[in-house]
PDB file of C-alpha atoms in Angstrom:
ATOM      1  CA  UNK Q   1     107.268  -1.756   6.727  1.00 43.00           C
ATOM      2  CA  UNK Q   2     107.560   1.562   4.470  1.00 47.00           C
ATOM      3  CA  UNK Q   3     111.436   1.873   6.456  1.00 53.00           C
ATOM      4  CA  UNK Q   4     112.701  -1.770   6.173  1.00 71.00           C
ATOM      5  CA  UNK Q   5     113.257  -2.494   2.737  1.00 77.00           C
ATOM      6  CA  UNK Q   6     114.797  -5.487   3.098  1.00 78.00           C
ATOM      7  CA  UNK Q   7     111.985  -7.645   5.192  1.00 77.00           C
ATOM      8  CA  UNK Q   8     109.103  -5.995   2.556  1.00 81.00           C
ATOM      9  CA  UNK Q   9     111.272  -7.204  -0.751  1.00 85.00           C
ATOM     10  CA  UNK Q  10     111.081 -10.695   1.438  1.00 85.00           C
ATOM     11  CA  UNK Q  11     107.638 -11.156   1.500  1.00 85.00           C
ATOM     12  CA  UNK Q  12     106.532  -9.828  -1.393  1.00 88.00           C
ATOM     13  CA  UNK Q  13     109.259 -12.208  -2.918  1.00 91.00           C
ATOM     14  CA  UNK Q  14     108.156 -15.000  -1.083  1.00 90.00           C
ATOM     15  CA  UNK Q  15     104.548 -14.393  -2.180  1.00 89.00           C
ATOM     16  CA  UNK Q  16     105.739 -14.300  -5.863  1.00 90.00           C
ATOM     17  CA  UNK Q  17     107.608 -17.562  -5.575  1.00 91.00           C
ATOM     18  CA  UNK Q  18     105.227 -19.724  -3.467  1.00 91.00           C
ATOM     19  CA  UNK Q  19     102.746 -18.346  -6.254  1.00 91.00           C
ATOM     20  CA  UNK Q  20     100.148 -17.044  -3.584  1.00 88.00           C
ATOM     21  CA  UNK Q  21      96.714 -16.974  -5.569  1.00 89.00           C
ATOM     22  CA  UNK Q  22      95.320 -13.930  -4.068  1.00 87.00           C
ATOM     23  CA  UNK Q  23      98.429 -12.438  -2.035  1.00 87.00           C
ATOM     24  CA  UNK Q  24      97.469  -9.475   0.786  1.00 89.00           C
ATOM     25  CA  UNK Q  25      99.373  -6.706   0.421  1.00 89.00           C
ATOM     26  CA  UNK Q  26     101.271  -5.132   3.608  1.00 88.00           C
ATOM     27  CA  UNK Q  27      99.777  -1.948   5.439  1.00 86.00           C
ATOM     28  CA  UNK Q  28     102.162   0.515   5.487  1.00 77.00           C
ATOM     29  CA  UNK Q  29     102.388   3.328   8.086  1.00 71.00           C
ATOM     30  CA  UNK Q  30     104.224   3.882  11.175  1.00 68.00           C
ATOM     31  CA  UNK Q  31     101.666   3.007  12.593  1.00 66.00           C
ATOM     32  CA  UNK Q  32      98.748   3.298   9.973  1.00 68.00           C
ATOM     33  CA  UNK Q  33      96.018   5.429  10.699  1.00 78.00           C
ATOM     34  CA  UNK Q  34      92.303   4.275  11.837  1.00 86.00           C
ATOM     35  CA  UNK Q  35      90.669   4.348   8.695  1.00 89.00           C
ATOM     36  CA  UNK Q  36      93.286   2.933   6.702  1.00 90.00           C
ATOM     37  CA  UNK Q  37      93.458   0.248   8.866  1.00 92.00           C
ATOM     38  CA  UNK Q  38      90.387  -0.524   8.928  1.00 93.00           C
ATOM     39  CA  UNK Q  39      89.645   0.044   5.060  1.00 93.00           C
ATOM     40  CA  UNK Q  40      92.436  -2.980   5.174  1.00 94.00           C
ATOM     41  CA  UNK Q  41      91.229  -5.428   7.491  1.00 95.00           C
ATOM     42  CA  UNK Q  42      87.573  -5.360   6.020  1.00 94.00           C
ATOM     43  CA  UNK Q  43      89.045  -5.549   2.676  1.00 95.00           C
ATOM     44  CA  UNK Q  44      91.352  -8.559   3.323  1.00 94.00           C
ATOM     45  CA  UNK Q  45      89.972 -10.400   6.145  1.00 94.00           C
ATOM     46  CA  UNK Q  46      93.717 -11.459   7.137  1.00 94.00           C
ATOM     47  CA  UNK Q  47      94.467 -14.912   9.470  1.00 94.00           C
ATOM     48  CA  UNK Q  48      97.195 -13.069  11.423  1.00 94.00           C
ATOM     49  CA  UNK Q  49      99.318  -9.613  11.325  1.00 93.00           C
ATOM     50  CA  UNK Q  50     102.885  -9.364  11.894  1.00 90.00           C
ATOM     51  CA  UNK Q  51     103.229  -5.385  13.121  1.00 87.00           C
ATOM     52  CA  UNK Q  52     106.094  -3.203  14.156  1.00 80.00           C
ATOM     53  CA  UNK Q  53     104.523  -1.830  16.503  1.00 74.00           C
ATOM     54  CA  UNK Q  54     101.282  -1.479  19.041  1.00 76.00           C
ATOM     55  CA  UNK Q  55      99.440   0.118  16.233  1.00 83.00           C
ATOM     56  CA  UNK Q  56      97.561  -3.179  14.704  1.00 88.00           C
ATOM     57  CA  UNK Q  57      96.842  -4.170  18.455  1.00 89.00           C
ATOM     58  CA  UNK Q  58      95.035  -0.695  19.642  1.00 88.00           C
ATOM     59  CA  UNK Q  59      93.266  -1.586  15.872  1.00 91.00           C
ATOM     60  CA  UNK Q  60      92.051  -5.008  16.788  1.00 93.00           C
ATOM     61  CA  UNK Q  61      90.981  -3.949  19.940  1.00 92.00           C
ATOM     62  CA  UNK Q  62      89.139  -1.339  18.310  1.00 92.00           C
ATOM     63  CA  UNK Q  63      87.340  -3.089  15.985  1.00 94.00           C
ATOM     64  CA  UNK Q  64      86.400  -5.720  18.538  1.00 95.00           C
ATOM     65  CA  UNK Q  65      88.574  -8.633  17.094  1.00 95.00           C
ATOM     66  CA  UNK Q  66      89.077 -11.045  19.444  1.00 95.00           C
ATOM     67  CA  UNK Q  67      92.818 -12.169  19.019  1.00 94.00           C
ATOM     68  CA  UNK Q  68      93.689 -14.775  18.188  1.00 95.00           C
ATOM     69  CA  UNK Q  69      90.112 -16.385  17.340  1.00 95.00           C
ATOM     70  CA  UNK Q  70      89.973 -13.328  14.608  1.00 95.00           C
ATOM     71  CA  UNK Q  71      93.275 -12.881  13.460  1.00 96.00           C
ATOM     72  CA  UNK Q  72      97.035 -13.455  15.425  1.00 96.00           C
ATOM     73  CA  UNK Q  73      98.986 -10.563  15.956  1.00 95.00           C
ATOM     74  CA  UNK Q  74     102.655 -10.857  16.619  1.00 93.00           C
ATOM     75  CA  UNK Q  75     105.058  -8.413  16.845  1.00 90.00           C
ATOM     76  CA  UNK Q  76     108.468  -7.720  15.623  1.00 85.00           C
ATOM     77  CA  UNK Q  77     109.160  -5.214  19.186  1.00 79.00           C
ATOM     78  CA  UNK Q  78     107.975  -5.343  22.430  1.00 74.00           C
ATOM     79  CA  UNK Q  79     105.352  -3.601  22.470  1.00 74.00           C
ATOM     80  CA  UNK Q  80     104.645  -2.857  26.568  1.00 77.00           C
ATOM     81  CA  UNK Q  81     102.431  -5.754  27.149  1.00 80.00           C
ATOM     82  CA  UNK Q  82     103.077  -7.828  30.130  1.00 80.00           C
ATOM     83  CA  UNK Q  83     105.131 -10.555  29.054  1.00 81.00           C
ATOM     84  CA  UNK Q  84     102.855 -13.869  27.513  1.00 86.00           C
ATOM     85  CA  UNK Q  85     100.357 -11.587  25.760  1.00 90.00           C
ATOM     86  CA  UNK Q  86     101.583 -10.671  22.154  1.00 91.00           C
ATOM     87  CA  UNK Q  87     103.679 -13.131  20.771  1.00 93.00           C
ATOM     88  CA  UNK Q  88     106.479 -12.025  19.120  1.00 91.00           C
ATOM     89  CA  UNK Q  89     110.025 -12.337  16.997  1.00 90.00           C
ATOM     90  CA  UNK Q  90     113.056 -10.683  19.177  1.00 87.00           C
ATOM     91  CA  UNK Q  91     116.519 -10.200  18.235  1.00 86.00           C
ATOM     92  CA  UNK Q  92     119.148 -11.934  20.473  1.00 89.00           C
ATOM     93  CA  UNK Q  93     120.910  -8.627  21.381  1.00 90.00           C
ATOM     94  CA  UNK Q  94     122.775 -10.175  24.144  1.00 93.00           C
ATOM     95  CA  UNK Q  95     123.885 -12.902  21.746  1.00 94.00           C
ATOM     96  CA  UNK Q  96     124.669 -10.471  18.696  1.00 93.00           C
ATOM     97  CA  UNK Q  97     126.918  -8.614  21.404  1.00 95.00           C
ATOM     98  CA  UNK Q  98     128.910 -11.550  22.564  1.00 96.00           C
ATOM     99  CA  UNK Q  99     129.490 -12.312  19.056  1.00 94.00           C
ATOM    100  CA  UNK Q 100     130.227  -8.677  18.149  1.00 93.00           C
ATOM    101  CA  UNK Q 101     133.170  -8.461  21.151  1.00 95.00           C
ATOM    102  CA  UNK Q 102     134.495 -11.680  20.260  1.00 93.00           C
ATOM    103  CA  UNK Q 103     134.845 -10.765  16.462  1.00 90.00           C
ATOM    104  CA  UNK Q 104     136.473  -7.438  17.883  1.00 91.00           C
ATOM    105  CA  UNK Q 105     138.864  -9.700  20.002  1.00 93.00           C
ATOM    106  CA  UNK Q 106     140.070 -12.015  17.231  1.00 90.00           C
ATOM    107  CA  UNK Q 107     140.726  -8.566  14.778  1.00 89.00           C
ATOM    108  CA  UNK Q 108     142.851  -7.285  17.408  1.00 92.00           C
ATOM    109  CA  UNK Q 109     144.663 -10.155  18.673  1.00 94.00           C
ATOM    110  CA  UNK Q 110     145.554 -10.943  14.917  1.00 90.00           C
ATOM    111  CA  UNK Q 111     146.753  -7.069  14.140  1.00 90.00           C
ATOM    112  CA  UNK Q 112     144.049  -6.977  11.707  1.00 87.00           C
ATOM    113  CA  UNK Q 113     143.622  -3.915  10.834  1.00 85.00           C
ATOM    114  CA  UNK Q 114     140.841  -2.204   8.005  1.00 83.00           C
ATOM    115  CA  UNK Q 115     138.193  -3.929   6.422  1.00 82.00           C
ATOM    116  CA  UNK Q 116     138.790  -7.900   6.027  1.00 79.00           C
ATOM    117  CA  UNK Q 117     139.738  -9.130   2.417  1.00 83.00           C
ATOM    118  CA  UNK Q 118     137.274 -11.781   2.670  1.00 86.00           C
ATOM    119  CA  UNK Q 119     134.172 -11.005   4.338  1.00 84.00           C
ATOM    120  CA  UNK Q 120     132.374 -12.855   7.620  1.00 83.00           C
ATOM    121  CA  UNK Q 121     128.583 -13.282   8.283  1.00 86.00           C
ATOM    122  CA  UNK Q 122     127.672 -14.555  11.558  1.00 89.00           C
ATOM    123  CA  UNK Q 123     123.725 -15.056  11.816  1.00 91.00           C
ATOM    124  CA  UNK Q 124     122.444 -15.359  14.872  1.00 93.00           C
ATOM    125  CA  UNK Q 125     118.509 -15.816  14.285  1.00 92.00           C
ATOM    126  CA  UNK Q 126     115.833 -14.063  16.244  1.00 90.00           C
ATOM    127  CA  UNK Q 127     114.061 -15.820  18.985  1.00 89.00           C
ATOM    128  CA  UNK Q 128     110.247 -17.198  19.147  1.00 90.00           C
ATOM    129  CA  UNK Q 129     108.441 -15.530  22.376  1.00 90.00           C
ATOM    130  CA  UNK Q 130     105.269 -17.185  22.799  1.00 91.00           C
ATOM    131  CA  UNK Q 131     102.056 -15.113  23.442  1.00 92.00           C
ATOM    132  CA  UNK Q 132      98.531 -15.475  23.686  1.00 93.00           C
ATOM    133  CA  UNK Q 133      97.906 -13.750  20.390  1.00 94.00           C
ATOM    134  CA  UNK Q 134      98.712 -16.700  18.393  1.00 95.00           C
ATOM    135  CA  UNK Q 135      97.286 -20.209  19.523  1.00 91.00           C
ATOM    136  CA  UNK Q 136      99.885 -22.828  20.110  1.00 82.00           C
ATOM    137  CA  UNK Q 137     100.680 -24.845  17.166  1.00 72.00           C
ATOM    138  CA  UNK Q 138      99.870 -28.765  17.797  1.00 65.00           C
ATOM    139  CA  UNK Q 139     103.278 -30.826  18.566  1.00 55.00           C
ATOM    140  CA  UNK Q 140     105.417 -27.266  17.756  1.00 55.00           C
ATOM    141  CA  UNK Q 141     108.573 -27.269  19.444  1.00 54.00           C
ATOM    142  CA  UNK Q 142     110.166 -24.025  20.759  1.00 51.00           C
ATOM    143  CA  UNK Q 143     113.700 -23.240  20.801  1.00 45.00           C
ATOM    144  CA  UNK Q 144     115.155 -21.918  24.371  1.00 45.00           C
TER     145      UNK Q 144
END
């Protein structure tokens, strides 16, 4: 989390707003080392961990956790499992392409030329890849 400034101000803001009584805060590290990681999970006790990378799973393992009895782990890249294992949150890069080219198209076929006067978002949200890590949520519905 310590490089990605914008996803860490999101949960600490969304702990602040839905006025979290007792709020854990994140591990930082790329990945965190043994003992701080484990200084944190024994600490905290924490439901589920959303990592960056393989570092909380080699933890868990570790420790002995038994995921996801223990805690869930999903992860924000693939982290070289076989696929079905960890759960995790992808970006749509074949999506955010396509949209990419055909905002490219529509800028050239106008003779648009320099930065746009009024600005466009397009959001394309991440996708939901299911994995053992988390247990299926009762009468969830997943999106394609």
């Amino acid at each position: 989390l310590n490089d990605d400034h914008l996803r860490l101000g999101a949960y600490l803001a969304g702990q602040v707003f839905k006025k979290v009584p007792k709020p854990i805060p994140p591990l930082v590290g790329s990945p965190p080392e043994s003992s701080a990681f484990d200084a944190w999970f024994t600490r905290y006790q924490p439901d589920a961990i959303i990592d960056f990378n393989s570092g909380s799973l080699e933890n868990l393992i570790r420790l002995n956790r038994k995921i996801p009895e223990d805690c869930a782990l999903v992860t924000l890249y693939d982290v070289g499992q076989p696929p079905g294992q960890i759960a995790q949150v992808r970006e749509d890069y074949d999506t955010i392409g396509s949209a990419a080219v055909g905002t490219l198209d529509q800028l050239l076929r106008h003779h648009e030329i320099g930065p746009r006067l009024i600005a466009q978002d397009v959001r394309i949200p991440p996708r939901w890849i299911e994995g053992k890590s988390v247990a299926p949520l009762a009468n969830a519905s997943t999106r394609p």
